[in-house]
XYZ file of N, CA, C and O in Angstrom:
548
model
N 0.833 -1.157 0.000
C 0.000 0.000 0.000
C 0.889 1.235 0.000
O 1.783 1.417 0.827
N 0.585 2.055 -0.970
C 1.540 3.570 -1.016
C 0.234 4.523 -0.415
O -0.971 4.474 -0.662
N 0.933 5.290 0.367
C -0.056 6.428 0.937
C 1.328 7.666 0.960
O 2.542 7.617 1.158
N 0.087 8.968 0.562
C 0.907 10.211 0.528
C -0.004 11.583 1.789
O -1.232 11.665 1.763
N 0.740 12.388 2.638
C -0.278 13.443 2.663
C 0.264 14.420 2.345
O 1.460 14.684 2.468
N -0.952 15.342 1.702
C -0.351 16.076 -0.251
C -0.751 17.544 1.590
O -1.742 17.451 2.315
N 0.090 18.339 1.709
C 0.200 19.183 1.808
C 0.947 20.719 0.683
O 1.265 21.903 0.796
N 0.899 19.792 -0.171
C 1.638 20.493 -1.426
C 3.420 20.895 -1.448
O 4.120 21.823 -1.854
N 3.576 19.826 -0.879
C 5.009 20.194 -0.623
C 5.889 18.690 -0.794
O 6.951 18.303 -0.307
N 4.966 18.105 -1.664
C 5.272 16.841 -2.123
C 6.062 16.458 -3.452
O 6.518 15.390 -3.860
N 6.042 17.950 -4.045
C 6.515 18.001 -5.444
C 5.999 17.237 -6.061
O 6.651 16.782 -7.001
N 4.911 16.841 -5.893
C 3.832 16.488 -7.034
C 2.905 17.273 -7.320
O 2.323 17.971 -6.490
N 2.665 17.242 -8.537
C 0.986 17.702 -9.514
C -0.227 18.038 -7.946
O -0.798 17.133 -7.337
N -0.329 19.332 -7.660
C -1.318 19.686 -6.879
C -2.764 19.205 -6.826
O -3.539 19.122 -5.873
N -3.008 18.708 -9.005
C -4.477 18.678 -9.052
C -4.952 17.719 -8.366
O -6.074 17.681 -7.859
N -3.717 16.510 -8.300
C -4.582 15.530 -7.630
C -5.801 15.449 -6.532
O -6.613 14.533 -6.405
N -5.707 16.600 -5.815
C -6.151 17.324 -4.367
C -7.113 18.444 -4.617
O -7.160 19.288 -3.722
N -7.584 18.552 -5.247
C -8.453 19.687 -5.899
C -9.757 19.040 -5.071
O -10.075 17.852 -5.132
N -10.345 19.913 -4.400
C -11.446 19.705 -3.425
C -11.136 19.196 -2.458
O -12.062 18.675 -1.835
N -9.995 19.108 -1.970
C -9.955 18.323 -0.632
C -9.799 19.862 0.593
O -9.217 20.899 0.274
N -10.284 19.689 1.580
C -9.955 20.518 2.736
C -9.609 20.137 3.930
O -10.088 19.550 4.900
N -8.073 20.928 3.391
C -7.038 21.078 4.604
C -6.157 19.534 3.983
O -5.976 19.175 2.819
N -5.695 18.795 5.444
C -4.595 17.912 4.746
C -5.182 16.573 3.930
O -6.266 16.231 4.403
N -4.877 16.002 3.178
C -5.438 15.483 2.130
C -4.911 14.002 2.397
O -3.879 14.166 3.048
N -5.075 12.906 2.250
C -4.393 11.501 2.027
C -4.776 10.761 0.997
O -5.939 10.593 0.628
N -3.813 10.315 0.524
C -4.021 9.307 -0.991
C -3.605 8.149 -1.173
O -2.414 7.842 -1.230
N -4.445 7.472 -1.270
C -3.527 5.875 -0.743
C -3.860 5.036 -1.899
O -4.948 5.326 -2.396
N -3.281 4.163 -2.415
C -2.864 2.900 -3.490
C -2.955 1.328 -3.042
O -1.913 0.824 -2.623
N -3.851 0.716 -3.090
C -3.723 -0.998 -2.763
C -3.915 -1.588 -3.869
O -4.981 -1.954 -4.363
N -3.045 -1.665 -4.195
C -3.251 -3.209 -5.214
C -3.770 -4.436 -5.146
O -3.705 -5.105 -4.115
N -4.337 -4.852 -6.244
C -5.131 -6.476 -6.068
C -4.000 -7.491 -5.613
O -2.805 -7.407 -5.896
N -4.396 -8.116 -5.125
C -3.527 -9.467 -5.458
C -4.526 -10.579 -5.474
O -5.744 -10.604 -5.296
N -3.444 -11.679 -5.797
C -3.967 -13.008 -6.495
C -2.834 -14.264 -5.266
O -1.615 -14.417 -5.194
N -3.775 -14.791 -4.650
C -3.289 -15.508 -4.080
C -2.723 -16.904 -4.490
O -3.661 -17.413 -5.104
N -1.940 -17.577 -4.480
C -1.454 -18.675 -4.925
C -1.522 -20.313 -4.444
O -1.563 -21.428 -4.966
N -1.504 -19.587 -2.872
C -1.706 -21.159 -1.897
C -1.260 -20.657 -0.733
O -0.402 -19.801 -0.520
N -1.865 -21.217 -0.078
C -1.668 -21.231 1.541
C -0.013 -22.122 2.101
O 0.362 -23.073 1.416
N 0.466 -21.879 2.806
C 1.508 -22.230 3.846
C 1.573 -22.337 5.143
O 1.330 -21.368 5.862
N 1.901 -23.498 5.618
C 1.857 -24.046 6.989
C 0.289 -23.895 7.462
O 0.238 -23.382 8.580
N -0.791 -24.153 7.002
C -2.007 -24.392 7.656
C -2.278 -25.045 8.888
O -3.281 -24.640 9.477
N -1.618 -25.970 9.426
C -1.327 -26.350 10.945
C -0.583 -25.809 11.513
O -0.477 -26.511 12.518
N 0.282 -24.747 11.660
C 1.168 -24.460 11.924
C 2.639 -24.959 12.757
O 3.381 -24.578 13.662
N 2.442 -26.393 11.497
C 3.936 -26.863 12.377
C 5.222 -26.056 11.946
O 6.231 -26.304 12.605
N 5.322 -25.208 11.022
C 6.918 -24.476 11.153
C 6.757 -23.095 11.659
O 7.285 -22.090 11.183
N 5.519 -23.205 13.258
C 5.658 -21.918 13.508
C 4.373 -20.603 13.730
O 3.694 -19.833 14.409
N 4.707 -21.066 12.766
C 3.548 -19.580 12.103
C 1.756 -20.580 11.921
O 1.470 -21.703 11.504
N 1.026 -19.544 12.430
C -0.243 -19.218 12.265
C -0.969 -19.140 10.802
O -1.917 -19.841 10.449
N -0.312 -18.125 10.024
C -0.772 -17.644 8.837
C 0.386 -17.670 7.675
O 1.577 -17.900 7.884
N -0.021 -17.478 6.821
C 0.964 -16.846 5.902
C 0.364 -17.564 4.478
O -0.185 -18.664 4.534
N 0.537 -16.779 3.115
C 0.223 -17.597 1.882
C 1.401 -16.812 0.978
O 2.396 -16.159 1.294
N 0.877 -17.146 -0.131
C 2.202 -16.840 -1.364
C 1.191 -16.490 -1.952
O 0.101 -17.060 -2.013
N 1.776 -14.830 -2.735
C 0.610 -14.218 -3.645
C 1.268 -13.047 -4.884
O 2.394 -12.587 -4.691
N 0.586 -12.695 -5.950
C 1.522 -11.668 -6.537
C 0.699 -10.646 -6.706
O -0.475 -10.893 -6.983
N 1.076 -9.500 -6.596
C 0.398 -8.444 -6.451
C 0.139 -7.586 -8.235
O 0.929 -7.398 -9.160
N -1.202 -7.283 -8.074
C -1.452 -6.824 -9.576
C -1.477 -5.138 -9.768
O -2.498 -4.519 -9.469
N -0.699 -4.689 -10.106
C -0.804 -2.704 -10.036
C -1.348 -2.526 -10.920
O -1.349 -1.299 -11.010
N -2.173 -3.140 -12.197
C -3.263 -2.494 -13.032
C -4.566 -2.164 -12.351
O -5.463 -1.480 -12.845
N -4.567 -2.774 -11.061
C -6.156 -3.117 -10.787
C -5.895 -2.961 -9.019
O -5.263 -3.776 -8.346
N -6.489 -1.831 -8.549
C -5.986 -1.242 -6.961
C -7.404 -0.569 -6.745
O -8.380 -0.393 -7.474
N -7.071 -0.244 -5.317
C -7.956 0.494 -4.390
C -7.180 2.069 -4.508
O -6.204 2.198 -3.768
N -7.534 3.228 -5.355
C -6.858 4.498 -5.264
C -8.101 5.639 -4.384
O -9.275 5.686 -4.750
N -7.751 6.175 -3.634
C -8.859 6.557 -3.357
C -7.945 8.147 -2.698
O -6.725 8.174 -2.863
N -8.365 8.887 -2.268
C -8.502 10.454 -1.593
C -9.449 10.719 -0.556
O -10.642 10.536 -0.797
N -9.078 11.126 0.564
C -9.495 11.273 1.703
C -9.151 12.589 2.507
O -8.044 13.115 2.387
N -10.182 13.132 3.371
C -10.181 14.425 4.227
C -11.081 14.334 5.339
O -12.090 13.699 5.649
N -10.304 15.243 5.837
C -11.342 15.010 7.423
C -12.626 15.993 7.402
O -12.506 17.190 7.140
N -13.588 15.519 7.635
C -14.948 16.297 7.438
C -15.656 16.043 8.831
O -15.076 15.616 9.829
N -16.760 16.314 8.761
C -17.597 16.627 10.150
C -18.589 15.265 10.097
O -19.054 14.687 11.080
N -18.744 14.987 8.985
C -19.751 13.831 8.536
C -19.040 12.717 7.674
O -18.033 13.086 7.070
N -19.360 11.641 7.564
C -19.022 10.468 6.712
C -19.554 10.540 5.590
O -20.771 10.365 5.658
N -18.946 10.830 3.985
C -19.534 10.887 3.113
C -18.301 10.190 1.933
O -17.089 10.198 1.723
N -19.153 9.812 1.569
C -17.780 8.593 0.043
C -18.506 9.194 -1.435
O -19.700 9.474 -1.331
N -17.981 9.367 -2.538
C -18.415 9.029 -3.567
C -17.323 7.929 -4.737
O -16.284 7.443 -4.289
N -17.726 7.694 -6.090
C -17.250 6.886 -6.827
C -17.667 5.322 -6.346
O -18.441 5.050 -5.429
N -17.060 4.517 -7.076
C -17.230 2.664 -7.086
C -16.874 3.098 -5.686
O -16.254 4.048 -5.208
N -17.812 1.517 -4.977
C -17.634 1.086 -3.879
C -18.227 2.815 -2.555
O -17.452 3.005 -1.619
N -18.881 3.331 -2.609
C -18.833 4.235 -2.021
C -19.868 3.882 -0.966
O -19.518 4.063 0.200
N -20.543 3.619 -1.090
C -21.458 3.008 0.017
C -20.913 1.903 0.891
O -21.336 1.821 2.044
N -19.931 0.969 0.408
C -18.793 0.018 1.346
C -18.232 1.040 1.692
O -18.871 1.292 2.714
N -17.260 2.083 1.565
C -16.454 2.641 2.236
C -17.014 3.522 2.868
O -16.248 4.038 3.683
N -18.375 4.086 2.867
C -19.130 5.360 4.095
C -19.169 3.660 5.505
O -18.867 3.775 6.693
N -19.573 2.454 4.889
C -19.873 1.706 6.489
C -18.514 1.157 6.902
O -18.437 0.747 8.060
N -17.097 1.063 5.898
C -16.527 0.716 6.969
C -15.951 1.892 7.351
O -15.492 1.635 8.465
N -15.663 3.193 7.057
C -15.134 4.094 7.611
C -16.198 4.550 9.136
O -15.763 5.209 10.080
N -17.311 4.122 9.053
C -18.201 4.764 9.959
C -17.799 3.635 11.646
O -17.863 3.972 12.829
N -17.400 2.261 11.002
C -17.405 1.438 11.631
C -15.596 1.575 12.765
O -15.207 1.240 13.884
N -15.209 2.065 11.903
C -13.468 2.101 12.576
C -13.993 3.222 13.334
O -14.424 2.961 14.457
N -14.043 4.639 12.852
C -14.405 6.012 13.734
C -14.878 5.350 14.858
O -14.277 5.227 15.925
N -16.274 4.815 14.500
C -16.883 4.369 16.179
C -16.036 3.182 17.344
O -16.079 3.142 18.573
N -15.387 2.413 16.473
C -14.707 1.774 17.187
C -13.561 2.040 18.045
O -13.209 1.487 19.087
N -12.905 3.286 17.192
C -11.566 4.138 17.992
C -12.568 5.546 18.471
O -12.047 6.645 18.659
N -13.894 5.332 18.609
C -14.687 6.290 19.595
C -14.131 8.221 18.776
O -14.391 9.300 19.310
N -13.640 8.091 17.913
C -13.715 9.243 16.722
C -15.298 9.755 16.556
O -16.162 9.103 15.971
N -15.527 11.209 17.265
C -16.501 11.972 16.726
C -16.642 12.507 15.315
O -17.725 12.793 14.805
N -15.541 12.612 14.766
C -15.699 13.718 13.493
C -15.475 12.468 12.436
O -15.083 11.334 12.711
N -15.825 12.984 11.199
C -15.953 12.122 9.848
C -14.994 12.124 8.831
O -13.888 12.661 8.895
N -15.509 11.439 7.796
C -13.915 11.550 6.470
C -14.952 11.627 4.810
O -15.770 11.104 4.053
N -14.321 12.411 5.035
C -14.587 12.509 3.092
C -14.008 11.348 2.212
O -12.901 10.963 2.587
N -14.495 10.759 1.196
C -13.510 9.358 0.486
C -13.877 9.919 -0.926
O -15.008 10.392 -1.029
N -13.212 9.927 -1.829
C -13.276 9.723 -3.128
C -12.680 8.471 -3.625
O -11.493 8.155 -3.551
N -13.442 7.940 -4.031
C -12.800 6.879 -4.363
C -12.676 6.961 -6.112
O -13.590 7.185 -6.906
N -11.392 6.728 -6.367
C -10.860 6.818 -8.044
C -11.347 5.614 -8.616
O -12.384 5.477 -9.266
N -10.369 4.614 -8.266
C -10.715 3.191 -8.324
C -11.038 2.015 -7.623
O -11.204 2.294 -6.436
N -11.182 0.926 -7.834
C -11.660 -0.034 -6.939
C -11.516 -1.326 -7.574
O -11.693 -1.195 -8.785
N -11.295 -2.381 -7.282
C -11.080 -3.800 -7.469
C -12.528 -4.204 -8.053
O -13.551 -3.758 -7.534
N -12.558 -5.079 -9.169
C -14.051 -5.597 -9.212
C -14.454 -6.707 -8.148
O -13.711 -7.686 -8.066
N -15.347 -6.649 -7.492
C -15.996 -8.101 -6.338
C -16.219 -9.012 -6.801
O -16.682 -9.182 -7.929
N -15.849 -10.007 -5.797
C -15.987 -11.226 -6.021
C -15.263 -12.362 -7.208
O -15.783 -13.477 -7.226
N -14.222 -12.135 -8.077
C -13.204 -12.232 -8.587
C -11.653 -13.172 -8.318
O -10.996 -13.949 -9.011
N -11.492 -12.464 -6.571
C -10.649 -13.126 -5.885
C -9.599 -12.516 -6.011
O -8.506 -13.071 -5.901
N -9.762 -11.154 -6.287
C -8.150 -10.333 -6.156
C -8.100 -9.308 -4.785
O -7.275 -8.400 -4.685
N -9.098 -9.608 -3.781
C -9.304 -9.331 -2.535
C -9.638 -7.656 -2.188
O -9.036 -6.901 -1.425
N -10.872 -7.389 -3.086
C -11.691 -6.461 -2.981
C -11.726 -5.974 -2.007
O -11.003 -4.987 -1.866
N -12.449 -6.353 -1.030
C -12.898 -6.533 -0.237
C -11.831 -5.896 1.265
O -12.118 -4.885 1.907
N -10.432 -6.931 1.577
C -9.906 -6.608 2.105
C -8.887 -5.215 1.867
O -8.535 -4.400 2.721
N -8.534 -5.252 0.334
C -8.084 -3.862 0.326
C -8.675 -2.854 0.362
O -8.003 -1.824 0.298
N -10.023 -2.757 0.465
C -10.689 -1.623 0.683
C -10.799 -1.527 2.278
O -10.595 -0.476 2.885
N -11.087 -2.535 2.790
C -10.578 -2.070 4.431
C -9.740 -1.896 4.609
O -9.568 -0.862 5.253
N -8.757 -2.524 4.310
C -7.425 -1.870 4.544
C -7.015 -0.530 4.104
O -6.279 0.135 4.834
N -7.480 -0.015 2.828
C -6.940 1.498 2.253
C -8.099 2.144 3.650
O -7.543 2.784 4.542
N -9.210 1.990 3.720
C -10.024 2.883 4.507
C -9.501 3.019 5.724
O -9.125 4.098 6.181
N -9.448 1.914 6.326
C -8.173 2.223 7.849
C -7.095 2.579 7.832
O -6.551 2.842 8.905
N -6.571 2.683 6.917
C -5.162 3.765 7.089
C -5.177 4.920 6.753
O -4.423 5.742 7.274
N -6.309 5.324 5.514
C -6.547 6.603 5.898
C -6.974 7.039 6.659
O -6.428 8.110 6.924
N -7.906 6.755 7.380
C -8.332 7.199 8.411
C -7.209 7.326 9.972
O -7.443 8.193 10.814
N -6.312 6.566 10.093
C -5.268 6.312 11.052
C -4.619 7.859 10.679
O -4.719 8.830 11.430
N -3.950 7.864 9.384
C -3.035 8.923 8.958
C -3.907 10.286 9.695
O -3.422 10.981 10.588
N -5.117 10.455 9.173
C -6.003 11.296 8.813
C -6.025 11.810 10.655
O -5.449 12.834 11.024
N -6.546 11.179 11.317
C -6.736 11.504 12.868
C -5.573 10.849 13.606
O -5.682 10.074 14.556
N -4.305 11.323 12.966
C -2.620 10.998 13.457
C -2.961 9.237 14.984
O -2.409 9.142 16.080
N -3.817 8.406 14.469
C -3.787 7.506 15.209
C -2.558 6.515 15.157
O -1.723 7.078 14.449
N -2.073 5.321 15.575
C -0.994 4.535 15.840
C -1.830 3.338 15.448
O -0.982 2.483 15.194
N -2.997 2.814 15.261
C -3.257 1.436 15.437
C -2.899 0.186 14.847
O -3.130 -0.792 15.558
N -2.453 -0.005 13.860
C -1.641 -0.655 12.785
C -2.742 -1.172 11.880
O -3.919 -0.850 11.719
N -2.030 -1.991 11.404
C -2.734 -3.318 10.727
C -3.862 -4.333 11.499
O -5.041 -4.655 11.355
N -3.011 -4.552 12.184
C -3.671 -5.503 13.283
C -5.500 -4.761 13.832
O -6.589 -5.285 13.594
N -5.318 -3.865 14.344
C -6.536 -3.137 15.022
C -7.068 -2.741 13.227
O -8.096 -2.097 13.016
């Protein structure tokens, strides 16, 4: 996942940020395609883990700002107003996030829609209200 916050001092192209108010975040997840699972019992150890290759034609790009209310537009915008609404309440966050979403993974496919869109939505939102929670939370 690439994430930027465009205070304009990024030496990049400003337009990207055109409507956003105040500090801006832009984040990139790529699809991936999973291959197979590893150690499923975990006798060498580990719990989890699979083998996968990641696809950069086909990502989660989206733009984000802190607003007073929860509001998304573009693909997937109605998934990303409930899980963004769902993290805020969970880290007890009063105030809201703006999402534009550029692009989005097609569903159900198996290039993990789904999780990269939670995932891009919780880290903007982390960046966005300077939280620490990682991956994990």
């Amino acid at each position: 996942m690439e994430f930027m916050i465009d205070s304009n001092m990024t030496g990049r192209d400003p337009s990207p940020t055109i409507g956003c108010q105040g500090a801006c975040v832009e984040i990139e997840a790529p699809a991936r395609l999973h291959l197979g699972f590893l150690d499923l019992n975990g006798g060498l150890g580990r719990r989890f883990g699979s083998i996968g290759l990641t696809i950069d034609s086909l990502a989660i790009r989206l733009r984000a700002w802190q607003s007073q209310t929860i509001s998304a537009n573009g693909p997937g915008a109605e998934r990303a107003v409930r899980l963004a609404r769902a993290y805020l309440d969970e880290q007890g966050i009063a105030g809201g996030v703006q999402l534009s979403l550029q692009q989005t993974i097609p569903d159900h496919i198996g290039l993990g829609s789904g999780t990269q869109l939670s995932l891009a939505v919780g880290t903007v939102l982390e960046r966005l209200y300077g939280l620490n929670c990682g991956t994990r939370k």
